[in-house]
Amino acid sequence: LMACHSRIRRFSGGLVALCSTPSEDERVVPTAQACLTYFRDALPLHATDEEQSLLPRLLQLPSPPLEALERMSEQHARIEALLPRVCAELEGLGQGHPLQDPELLRAFVALLERHLEAEEEHLFGRIAELPAAEHLAMVEELRARRRA
């Protein structure tokens, strides 16, 4: 999951760069296309990993982090709601059109960063409390989603 967070941050950096790069710059189209592929295809998988593999396991802990898990799910919903508009912006940029709504991309990046920080601070450390068999099962679930 931390490796996914690193990738999210890397592609978020691409969004930030797109906001400040003139649309005629030769880097815009490939950067937009790479970001589109990541945010359209990989980001939803990561949210599914957390909702279907992490959340149920953390709920089984003796004192589960209920507030942090609720916040995670709420943030996933907000991210999911913005994602079609972000992808539409990236599709346009990838086709050579100018950026229409840089504030949308900046707001999306800010939301993602708050989300990642909250998970890392309040949830990821709790994974260590799970039995080893649960760790292995969770890793296998994540891998299976990527093979599908």
Coordinates of C-alpha atoms in Angstrom, one line a residue:
L1 CA 0.0 0.0 0.0
M2 CA 2.9 2.4 0.7
A3 CA 4.3 1.7 -2.8
C4 CA 0.9 2.7 -4.2
H5 CA 1.0 5.9 -2.2
S6 CA 4.4 6.6 -3.7
R7 CA 2.9 6.2 -7.2
I8 CA -0.1 8.4 -6.3
R9 CA 2.3 11.1 -5.2
R10 CA 4.4 10.7 -8.3
F11 CA 1.4 11.1 -10.6
S12 CA 0.0 13.9 -8.5
G13 CA 3.2 15.7 -9.1
G14 CA 2.5 15.3 -12.8
L15 CA -0.9 17.0 -12.3
V16 CA 0.8 19.9 -10.5
A17 CA 3.3 20.2 -13.4
L18 CA 0.5 20.2 -15.9
C19 CA -1.1 23.2 -14.1
S20 CA 2.0 25.3 -14.6
T21 CA 3.2 24.1 -18.0
P22 CA 2.1 25.9 -21.1
S23 CA -0.2 23.6 -23.2
E24 CA 2.1 23.9 -26.2
D25 CA 5.0 22.4 -24.3
E26 CA 6.0 19.0 -25.7
R27 CA 5.9 17.4 -22.3
V28 CA 2.2 18.1 -21.7
V29 CA 0.6 15.4 -24.0
P30 CA 2.7 12.5 -22.7
T31 CA 2.4 13.6 -19.1
A32 CA -1.3 14.0 -19.4
Q33 CA -1.6 10.6 -21.1
A34 CA 0.5 8.9 -18.4
C35 CA -1.5 10.6 -15.6
L36 CA -4.8 9.6 -17.3
T37 CA -3.8 6.0 -17.5
Y38 CA -2.8 5.9 -13.9
F39 CA -5.7 7.8 -12.4
R40 CA -8.3 6.0 -14.6
D41 CA -6.9 2.5 -14.2
A42 CA -4.7 2.2 -11.1
L43 CA -6.2 4.6 -8.6
P44 CA -9.6 2.9 -8.4
L45 CA -7.8 -0.4 -7.8
H46 CA -6.0 1.1 -4.8
A47 CA -9.2 2.4 -3.3
T48 CA -10.7 -1.1 -3.8
D49 CA -7.7 -2.6 -2.1
E50 CA -8.2 -0.4 1.0
E51 CA -12.0 -0.8 1.1
Q52 CA -12.1 -4.6 0.5
S53 CA -8.9 -5.8 2.0
L54 CA -7.7 -3.3 4.6
L55 CA -10.9 -2.0 6.1
P56 CA -12.5 -5.4 7.0
R57 CA -9.3 -6.5 8.6
L58 CA -8.7 -3.4 10.7
L59 CA -12.3 -3.6 11.8
Q60 CA -11.5 -7.0 13.4
L61 CA -8.8 -5.4 15.7
P62 CA -9.7 -5.3 19.4
S63 CA -10.0 -1.5 19.2
P64 CA -10.5 -0.7 15.6
P65 CA -9.7 2.8 14.3
L66 CA -13.3 3.5 13.4
E67 CA -13.1 7.2 12.9
A68 CA -10.0 6.9 10.6
L69 CA -11.7 4.1 8.6
E70 CA -14.9 6.2 8.2
R71 CA -12.8 9.2 7.1
M72 CA -10.9 7.0 4.6
S73 CA -14.2 5.8 3.1
E74 CA -15.6 9.4 2.9
Q75 CA -12.4 10.6 1.2
H76 CA -12.6 7.7 -1.3
A77 CA -16.1 8.8 -2.2
R78 CA -15.0 12.4 -2.7
I79 CA -12.0 11.2 -4.8
E80 CA -14.2 9.0 -6.9
A81 CA -16.7 11.8 -7.4
L82 CA -13.9 14.1 -8.8
L83 CA -12.2 11.5 -10.8
P84 CA -14.4 11.7 -14.0
R85 CA -13.8 15.4 -14.3
V86 CA -10.0 15.0 -13.7
C87 CA -9.9 12.3 -16.3
A88 CA -11.8 14.5 -18.8
E89 CA -9.3 17.3 -18.3
L90 CA -6.4 14.8 -18.8
E91 CA -8.1 13.4 -21.9
G92 CA -8.3 16.9 -23.4
L93 CA -4.7 17.6 -22.6
G94 CA -3.6 14.3 -24.0
Q95 CA -5.3 15.3 -27.3
G96 CA -3.5 18.6 -27.4
H97 CA -6.3 20.8 -26.0
P98 CA -5.5 23.5 -23.3
L99 CA -6.1 22.9 -19.7
Q100 CA -9.6 24.1 -18.8
D101 CA -9.7 23.9 -15.0
P102 CA -6.3 23.9 -13.3
E103 CA -8.1 24.6 -10.0
L104 CA -9.8 21.2 -10.3
L105 CA -6.5 19.4 -10.7
R106 CA -5.0 21.4 -7.7
A107 CA -8.0 20.6 -5.5
F108 CA -7.8 16.9 -6.5
V109 CA -4.1 16.8 -5.6
A110 CA -4.7 18.5 -2.3
L111 CA -7.5 16.0 -1.5
L112 CA -5.3 13.1 -2.4
E113 CA -2.4 14.3 -0.2
R114 CA -4.7 14.8 2.8
H115 CA -6.1 11.4 2.2
L116 CA -2.6 9.7 2.0
E117 CA -1.3 11.5 5.0
A118 CA -4.4 10.5 7.1
E119 CA -4.1 6.8 6.1
E120 CA -0.3 6.7 6.8
E121 CA -0.7 8.4 10.1
H122 CA -3.8 6.6 11.4
L123 CA -4.2 3.3 9.6
F124 CA -1.1 1.9 8.1
G125 CA 0.7 1.5 11.4
R126 CA -2.2 -0.6 12.6
I127 CA -1.6 -3.2 9.9
A128 CA 1.3 -4.5 12.1
E129 CA -1.3 -5.6 14.7
L130 CA -2.9 -8.1 12.2
P131 CA -1.8 -11.7 12.4
A132 CA 0.8 -12.8 9.8
A133 CA -1.7 -14.9 7.9
E134 CA -3.9 -11.8 7.4
H135 CA -0.9 -9.9 6.0
L136 CA -0.3 -12.7 3.5
A137 CA -3.9 -13.0 2.6
M138 CA -4.2 -9.2 2.0
V139 CA -1.1 -9.1 -0.2
E140 CA -2.5 -12.0 -2.3
E141 CA -5.8 -10.2 -2.7
L142 CA -4.0 -7.1 -3.9
R143 CA -2.0 -9.1 -6.4
A144 CA -5.1 -11.0 -7.6
R145 CA -6.8 -7.7 -8.4
R146 CA -4.0 -6.6 -10.6
R147 CA -3.9 -9.9 -12.5
A148 CA -7.7 -9.7 -13.2

